[in-house]
Amino acid sequence: MDCILLGTGGMMPMPYRLLSSMAVRLNGKIYLFDAGEGTQLGWKRAGLGFKGPRVIAVTHLHADHCLGIPGLMMLRSQTDQPDPLTIVGPPGIEDFIGHNRRILDFYLNYPVYFREWSEHGSEVAYQDDLIRLFWQPVKHTRFCLGYRLEELERPGKFDIRRAESLSIPQGPLWGRLQRGETIVNEAGQTVRPDQVLGPPRRGRHVAYVVDTRPTQSIYRLCKEADIAFLEGMYLPEDASHAEAKGHMTVEDGARIAGRAGVQRAVLIHISPRYNDEDLVRMEAAAKQRFDGAGMGRDQDIYTVPAGG
């Protein structure tokens, strides 16, 4: 699993820093979090191709988090027979995309599905054969969501000695058992997957939470995540701006990550008031709260290894 930062900025794209957007790449599929103005540039720099994401998860309807979606949708239409696209996000995201499509009259050659947050709906925003995506409201100046992507449990370790003792030769039958299929061995006996596989292994967990004040739901989204992409918009001395505008400082993000048991925290959604030289001071302030925290930079790639 790779987590790729297409941008790390907040409010407006800068010549040296695009707006915050993060792509999770797993088994050739891509799950994208936020897409503000200019996200196509980050997408192309990362070499992610034309097929586009399987899912776009939108935190909220502020321009710096959603204006790039129509362009990505049009880019996707340049391929033959692209897969369906699912867009999840706050109430109004379907209207936003629908109005843009009608006004711009852009061509799509694939189905688009929408899932909007509902107070009485499921905590699961989306699920497929690889991942489960959770959402929770956070605390911003308008309704905003945080996300947690969980890879589905992986099969347990394959016991080679046990397989050999059950007269199962190395080859396709091993693969079928690892995929959860029951097979018949050379002696004509039925062998179940649980006879040769250990207990299921935990999948990898990634959190994405930006544009928020500290709030309890962030801890739930980040709990024991392998990696969390959290807002670190301001230096501690600019905390008054964070409070007034519904954001977090680098200390806030790092403190939450540490208390939530995150393995690694990457702080993003950086204010345009700071240049790249300021990131050193921001990272130092974050590490005072949690040593596993660091500042994200455009095009950084974080590989999350499979455990077990």
CSV table of C-alpha atoms in Angstrom, one decimal:
chain,number,residue,atom,x,y,z
A,1,MET,CA,0.0,0.0,0.0
A,2,ASP,CA,1.3,3.4,-1.0
A,3,CYS,CA,0.0,6.8,0.2
A,4,ILE,CA,0.9,9.6,-2.2
A,5,LEU,CA,0.6,13.2,-1.3
A,6,LEU,CA,-0.5,15.1,-4.5
A,7,GLY,CA,-0.6,18.3,-2.5
A,8,THR,CA,-0.1,19.5,1.1
A,9,GLY,CA,-1.4,23.1,1.1
A,10,GLY,CA,-4.5,24.8,2.3
A,11,MET,CA,-6.7,27.7,1.0
A,12,MET,CA,-5.0,28.3,-2.3
A,13,PRO,CA,-2.5,26.5,-4.6
A,14,MET,CA,0.9,28.0,-4.5
A,15,PRO,CA,3.8,27.7,-7.1
A,16,TYR,CA,5.7,25.5,-4.6
A,17,ARG,CA,2.7,23.7,-2.9
A,18,LEU,CA,-0.5,22.3,-4.4
A,19,LEU,CA,-3.7,22.0,-2.4
A,20,SER,CA,-4.0,19.0,0.0
A,21,SER,CA,-5.0,15.8,-1.7
A,22,MET,CA,-3.9,12.2,-0.9
A,23,ALA,CA,-4.1,9.0,-3.0
A,24,VAL,CA,-4.0,5.5,-1.6
A,25,ARG,CA,-2.8,2.9,-4.1
A,26,LEU,CA,-3.6,-0.7,-3.3
A,27,ASN,CA,-3.3,-3.6,-5.7
A,28,GLY,CA,-3.4,-1.3,-8.6
A,29,LYS,CA,-6.6,0.6,-7.4
A,30,ILE,CA,-6.5,4.2,-6.3
A,31,TYR,CA,-8.6,5.9,-3.6
A,32,LEU,CA,-8.4,9.7,-3.6
A,33,PHE,CA,-9.1,12.0,-0.7
A,34,ASP,CA,-10.0,15.6,-1.7
A,35,ALA,CA,-9.3,17.2,-5.0
A,36,GLY,CA,-9.0,21.0,-5.0
A,37,GLU,CA,-8.0,23.3,-7.8
A,38,GLY,CA,-4.9,22.0,-9.5
A,39,THR,CA,-5.1,18.4,-8.3
A,40,GLN,CA,-4.6,17.2,-11.9
A,41,LEU,CA,-1.1,18.6,-11.7
A,42,GLY,CA,-0.2,16.5,-8.7
A,43,TRP,CA,-1.9,13.5,-10.2
A,44,LYS,CA,0.2,13.8,-13.4
A,45,ARG,CA,3.4,14.5,-11.5
A,46,ALA,CA,2.8,11.3,-9.5
A,47,GLY,CA,2.4,9.3,-12.7
A,48,LEU,CA,-0.9,7.8,-11.7
A,49,GLY,CA,-2.2,7.4,-15.2
A,50,PHE,CA,-5.5,8.2,-16.9
A,51,LYS,CA,-7.7,5.5,-15.4
A,52,GLY,CA,-8.3,7.7,-12.4
A,53,PRO,CA,-9.5,6.8,-8.9
A,54,ARG,CA,-12.0,4.1,-7.9
A,55,VAL,CA,-13.3,6.4,-5.2
A,56,ILE,CA,-13.1,10.2,-4.4
A,57,ALA,CA,-13.7,10.9,-0.8
A,58,VAL,CA,-14.5,14.6,-0.2
A,59,THR,CA,-14.2,16.2,3.2
A,60,HIS,CA,-16.3,19.3,2.7
A,61,LEU,CA,-17.6,21.8,0.1
A,62,HIS,CA,-14.9,24.4,0.4
A,63,ALA,CA,-13.3,25.3,-3.0
A,64,ASP,CA,-9.8,24.1,-2.0
A,65,HIS,CA,-11.2,20.6,-1.5
A,66,CYS,CA,-13.5,20.0,-4.4
A,67,LEU,CA,-12.9,22.3,-7.4
A,68,GLY,CA,-10.5,19.8,-9.0
A,69,ILE,CA,-13.1,17.0,-9.2
A,70,PRO,CA,-14.6,17.9,-12.6
A,71,GLY,CA,-11.2,18.1,-14.2
A,72,LEU,CA,-10.3,14.6,-12.9
A,73,MET,CA,-13.6,13.3,-14.2
A,74,MET,CA,-12.9,14.7,-17.6
A,75,LEU,CA,-9.4,13.3,-17.6
A,76,ARG,CA,-10.8,9.8,-16.8
A,77,SER,CA,-13.0,10.0,-19.9
A,78,GLN,CA,-10.0,10.0,-22.1
A,79,THR,CA,-9.6,6.2,-21.6
A,80,ASP,CA,-11.6,3.4,-23.1
A,81,GLN,CA,-14.1,1.7,-20.9
A,82,PRO,CA,-13.0,3.2,-17.5
A,83,ASP,CA,-14.4,1.6,-14.4
A,84,PRO,CA,-17.3,3.2,-12.5
A,85,LEU,CA,-16.5,6.1,-10.1
A,86,THR,CA,-17.9,6.5,-6.7
A,87,ILE,CA,-17.9,9.9,-5.0
A,88,VAL,CA,-18.6,10.1,-1.2
A,89,GLY,CA,-18.9,13.2,0.8
A,90,PRO,CA,-21.1,15.7,2.6
A,91,PRO,CA,-24.7,16.6,1.7
A,92,GLY,CA,-24.6,18.6,-1.5
A,93,ILE,CA,-21.7,16.9,-3.2
A,94,GLU,CA,-24.0,15.3,-5.8
A,95,ASP,CA,-25.6,18.7,-6.6
A,96,PHE,CA,-22.1,20.3,-6.9
A,97,ILE,CA,-20.9,17.7,-9.4
A,98,GLY,CA,-24.3,17.7,-11.3
A,99,HIS,CA,-24.4,21.5,-11.7
A,100,ASN,CA,-20.8,21.5,-13.0
A,101,ARG,CA,-21.5,18.7,-15.4
A,102,ARG,CA,-24.6,20.4,-16.8
A,103,ILE,CA,-23.1,23.9,-17.1
A,104,LEU,CA,-19.8,22.6,-18.6
A,105,ASP,CA,-21.5,19.9,-20.6
A,106,PHE,CA,-18.5,17.6,-20.3
A,107,TYR,CA,-18.5,14.0,-21.6
A,108,LEU,CA,-18.4,11.0,-19.4
A,109,ASN,CA,-18.1,7.4,-20.6
A,110,TYR,CA,-18.6,5.7,-17.2
A,111,PRO,CA,-21.2,5.6,-14.5
A,112,VAL,CA,-20.8,7.8,-11.4
A,113,TYR,CA,-22.3,6.9,-8.1
A,114,PHE,CA,-22.8,9.2,-5.1
A,115,ARG,CA,-23.0,8.5,-1.4
A,116,GLU,CA,-23.7,11.5,0.9
A,117,TRP,CA,-23.4,11.6,4.6
A,118,SER,CA,-26.6,11.2,6.6
A,119,GLU,CA,-27.0,11.5,10.3
A,120,HIS,CA,-29.0,8.3,10.4
A,121,GLY,CA,-26.9,6.4,7.8
A,122,SER,CA,-24.1,3.9,8.2
A,123,GLU,CA,-20.6,4.7,9.6
A,124,VAL,CA,-19.3,2.9,6.5
A,125,ALA,CA,-19.1,5.3,3.5
A,126,TYR,CA,-18.0,2.7,1.0
A,127,GLN,CA,-16.8,-0.9,0.7
A,128,ASP,CA,-15.4,-3.0,-2.1
A,129,ASP,CA,-13.3,-6.2,-2.4
A,130,LEU,CA,-10.2,-4.4,-1.0
A,131,ILE,CA,-11.1,-1.8,1.6
A,132,ARG,CA,-13.8,-0.4,3.9
A,133,LEU,CA,-14.1,3.4,4.2
A,134,PHE,CA,-15.4,5.0,7.4
A,135,TRP,CA,-16.5,8.6,7.9
A,136,GLN,CA,-17.2,10.8,10.9
A,137,PRO,CA,-18.1,14.5,11.1
A,138,VAL,CA,-15.4,16.8,12.5
A,139,LYS,CA,-15.5,20.4,13.7
A,140,HIS,CA,-15.0,23.1,11.0
A,141,THR,CA,-16.7,26.3,10.0
A,142,ARG,CA,-19.1,24.3,7.8
A,143,PHE,CA,-20.0,20.6,7.8
A,144,CYS,CA,-16.9,18.5,7.3
A,145,LEU,CA,-16.0,14.8,7.3
A,146,GLY,CA,-12.9,12.9,8.3
A,147,TYR,CA,-12.1,9.5,6.9
A,148,ARG,CA,-10.6,6.2,7.9
A,149,LEU,CA,-9.6,3.6,5.2
A,150,GLU,CA,-9.2,0.1,6.4
A,151,GLU,CA,-7.8,-2.7,4.2
A,152,LEU,CA,-10.0,-5.8,4.6
A,153,GLU,CA,-8.5,-8.6,6.7
A,154,ARG,CA,-6.0,-10.7,4.7
A,155,PRO,CA,-5.9,-14.5,4.8
A,156,GLY,CA,-3.7,-16.1,7.4
A,157,LYS,CA,-0.2,-17.4,6.7
A,158,PHE,CA,-0.1,-20.5,4.6
A,159,ASP,CA,1.3,-23.6,6.4
A,160,ILE,CA,3.4,-25.4,3.8
A,161,ARG,CA,4.1,-28.4,6.0
A,162,ARG,CA,0.5,-28.8,6.8
A,163,ALA,CA,-0.4,-28.7,3.1
A,164,GLU,CA,2.2,-31.3,2.2
A,165,SER,CA,1.0,-33.6,5.0
A,166,LEU,CA,-2.5,-33.3,3.5
A,167,SER,CA,-1.2,-34.5,0.1
A,168,ILE,CA,-1.7,-31.1,-1.6
A,169,PRO,CA,1.1,-30.5,-4.2
A,170,GLN,CA,2.6,-27.1,-4.7
A,171,GLY,CA,0.7,-25.3,-7.5
A,172,PRO,CA,-2.8,-24.0,-8.3
A,173,LEU,CA,-4.4,-25.8,-5.3
A,174,TRP,CA,-2.3,-23.8,-2.9
A,175,GLY,CA,-3.5,-20.6,-4.5
A,176,ARG,CA,-7.2,-21.7,-4.4
A,177,LEU,CA,-6.9,-22.4,-0.6
A,178,GLN,CA,-5.3,-19.0,0.0
A,179,ARG,CA,-8.2,-17.4,-1.8
A,180,GLY,CA,-10.6,-19.1,0.6
A,181,GLU,CA,-11.7,-22.0,-1.6
A,182,THR,CA,-12.3,-25.6,-0.5
A,183,ILE,CA,-10.4,-28.1,-2.7
A,184,VAL,CA,-10.0,-31.9,-3.2
A,185,ASN,CA,-6.5,-33.3,-2.7
A,186,GLU,CA,-4.7,-36.1,-4.6
A,187,ALA,CA,-6.3,-38.7,-2.3
A,188,GLY,CA,-9.8,-37.5,-3.1
A,189,GLN,CA,-10.2,-35.9,0.3
A,190,THR,CA,-11.9,-32.5,0.9
A,191,VAL,CA,-9.6,-29.8,2.4
A,192,ARG,CA,-10.9,-26.6,3.8
A,193,PRO,CA,-8.8,-23.3,3.9
A,194,ASP,CA,-8.8,-23.2,7.7
A,195,GLN,CA,-6.9,-26.5,7.7
A,196,VAL,CA,-3.8,-24.9,6.1
A,197,LEU,CA,-4.2,-21.2,6.9
A,198,GLY,CA,-3.4,-19.4,10.2
A,199,PRO,CA,-5.8,-16.8,11.7
A,200,PRO,CA,-6.8,-13.8,9.4
A,201,ARG,CA,-4.3,-10.9,9.5
A,202,ARG,CA,-5.2,-7.3,10.2
A,203,GLY,CA,-5.3,-5.0,7.1
A,204,ARG,CA,-3.6,-1.7,7.0
A,205,HIS,CA,-5.4,1.4,8.3
A,206,VAL,CA,-5.1,5.0,7.1
A,207,ALA,CA,-6.7,8.1,8.4
A,208,TYR,CA,-7.3,11.4,6.6
A,209,VAL,CA,-8.5,14.4,8.7
A,210,VAL,CA,-8.2,18.0,7.7
A,211,ASP,CA,-10.0,21.3,8.2
A,212,THR,CA,-11.1,20.8,11.8
A,213,ARG,CA,-10.6,21.9,15.4
A,214,PRO,CA,-9.6,19.2,17.9
A,215,THR,CA,-12.6,17.0,18.5
A,216,GLN,CA,-13.4,13.5,19.8
A,217,SER,CA,-14.3,12.0,16.5
A,218,ILE,CA,-10.7,12.5,15.2
A,219,TYR,CA,-9.5,10.1,17.9
A,220,ARG,CA,-11.9,7.5,16.7
A,221,LEU,CA,-10.8,7.9,13.1
A,222,CYS,CA,-7.1,7.7,14.0
A,223,LYS,CA,-7.2,5.0,16.6
A,224,GLU,CA,-4.1,2.8,16.2
A,225,ALA,CA,-3.9,3.7,12.5
A,226,ASP,CA,-0.7,2.7,10.6
A,227,ILE,CA,-0.5,6.2,9.2
A,228,ALA,CA,-2.6,9.3,9.7
A,229,PHE,CA,-2.7,12.4,7.5
A,230,LEU,CA,-3.8,15.2,9.8
A,231,GLU,CA,-4.1,18.9,9.5
A,232,GLY,CA,-1.2,20.9,10.8
A,233,MET,CA,-2.0,24.3,9.3
A,234,TYR,CA,-0.4,26.7,11.7
A,235,LEU,CA,2.6,27.1,14.0
A,236,PRO,CA,1.8,27.2,17.7
A,237,GLU,CA,2.3,31.0,17.9
A,238,ASP,CA,-0.5,31.4,15.3
A,239,ALA,CA,-3.0,29.3,17.3
A,240,SER,CA,-5.4,32.3,17.4
A,241,HIS,CA,-5.8,32.0,13.6
A,242,ALA,CA,-6.4,28.3,13.9
A,243,GLU,CA,-9.1,28.7,16.5
A,244,ALA,CA,-10.9,31.5,14.6
A,245,LYS,CA,-10.9,29.7,11.3
A,246,GLY,CA,-11.7,26.2,12.4
A,247,HIS,CA,-8.2,24.6,11.9
A,248,MET,CA,-5.5,23.0,13.9
A,249,THR,CA,-1.9,23.8,14.7
A,250,VAL,CA,1.0,21.3,14.2
A,251,GLU,CA,0.9,20.8,18.0
A,252,ASP,CA,-2.8,19.9,17.9
A,253,GLY,CA,-2.4,17.4,15.1
A,254,ALA,CA,0.7,15.8,16.6
A,255,ARG,CA,-0.9,15.5,20.1
A,256,ILE,CA,-4.0,13.8,18.8
A,257,ALA,CA,-1.9,11.4,16.7
A,258,GLY,CA,0.1,10.4,19.8
A,259,ARG,CA,-2.8,9.9,22.0
A,260,ALA,CA,-4.7,7.9,19.4
A,261,GLY,CA,-1.9,5.4,19.1
A,262,VAL,CA,-1.0,6.3,15.5
A,263,GLN,CA,2.2,4.7,14.2
A,264,ARG,CA,3.1,7.7,12.0
A,265,ALA,CA,1.5,11.1,11.5
A,266,VAL,CA,1.9,13.3,8.5
A,267,LEU,CA,0.8,16.9,8.9
A,268,ILE,CA,-0.7,18.6,5.9
A,269,HIS,CA,-3.1,21.4,4.8
A,270,ILE,CA,-0.3,24.0,5.5
A,271,SER,CA,-1.2,27.7,5.5
A,272,PRO,CA,0.1,29.7,2.5
A,273,ARG,CA,1.7,32.1,4.9
A,274,TYR,CA,4.5,29.5,5.4
A,275,ASN,CA,7.1,28.7,2.8
A,276,ASP,CA,9.1,25.5,2.6
A,277,GLU,CA,11.8,26.9,4.9
A,278,ASP,CA,9.2,27.2,7.7
A,279,LEU,CA,8.4,23.5,7.5
A,280,VAL,CA,11.5,22.7,9.6
A,281,ARG,CA,10.2,24.8,12.5
A,282,MET,CA,6.7,23.3,12.1
A,283,GLU,CA,8.1,19.8,12.2
A,284,ALA,CA,10.2,20.5,15.3
A,285,ALA,CA,7.1,21.9,17.1
A,286,ALA,CA,5.1,18.8,16.1
A,287,LYS,CA,7.8,16.4,17.4
A,288,GLN,CA,7.7,18.1,20.8
A,289,ARG,CA,4.2,16.5,21.1
A,290,PHE,CA,4.7,13.3,19.2
A,291,ASP,CA,8.0,12.0,17.8
A,292,GLY,CA,6.3,10.0,15.1
A,293,ALA,CA,4.9,13.2,13.5
A,294,GLY,CA,6.4,15.0,10.5
A,295,MET,CA,5.4,17.5,7.8
A,296,GLY,CA,4.2,16.3,4.5
A,297,ARG,CA,5.6,17.6,1.2
A,298,ASP,CA,4.1,17.4,-2.2
A,299,GLN,CA,4.8,14.1,-4.0
A,300,ASP,CA,6.0,12.4,-0.8
A,301,ILE,CA,5.2,8.7,-1.0
A,302,TYR,CA,4.6,6.7,2.2
A,303,THR,CA,4.7,2.9,1.8
A,304,VAL,CA,2.7,1.0,4.5
A,305,PRO,CA,4.0,-2.6,4.6
A,306,ALA,CA,1.7,-5.5,5.2
A,307,GLY,CA,2.1,-6.8,8.7
A,308,GLY,CA,2.2,-10.4,9.8
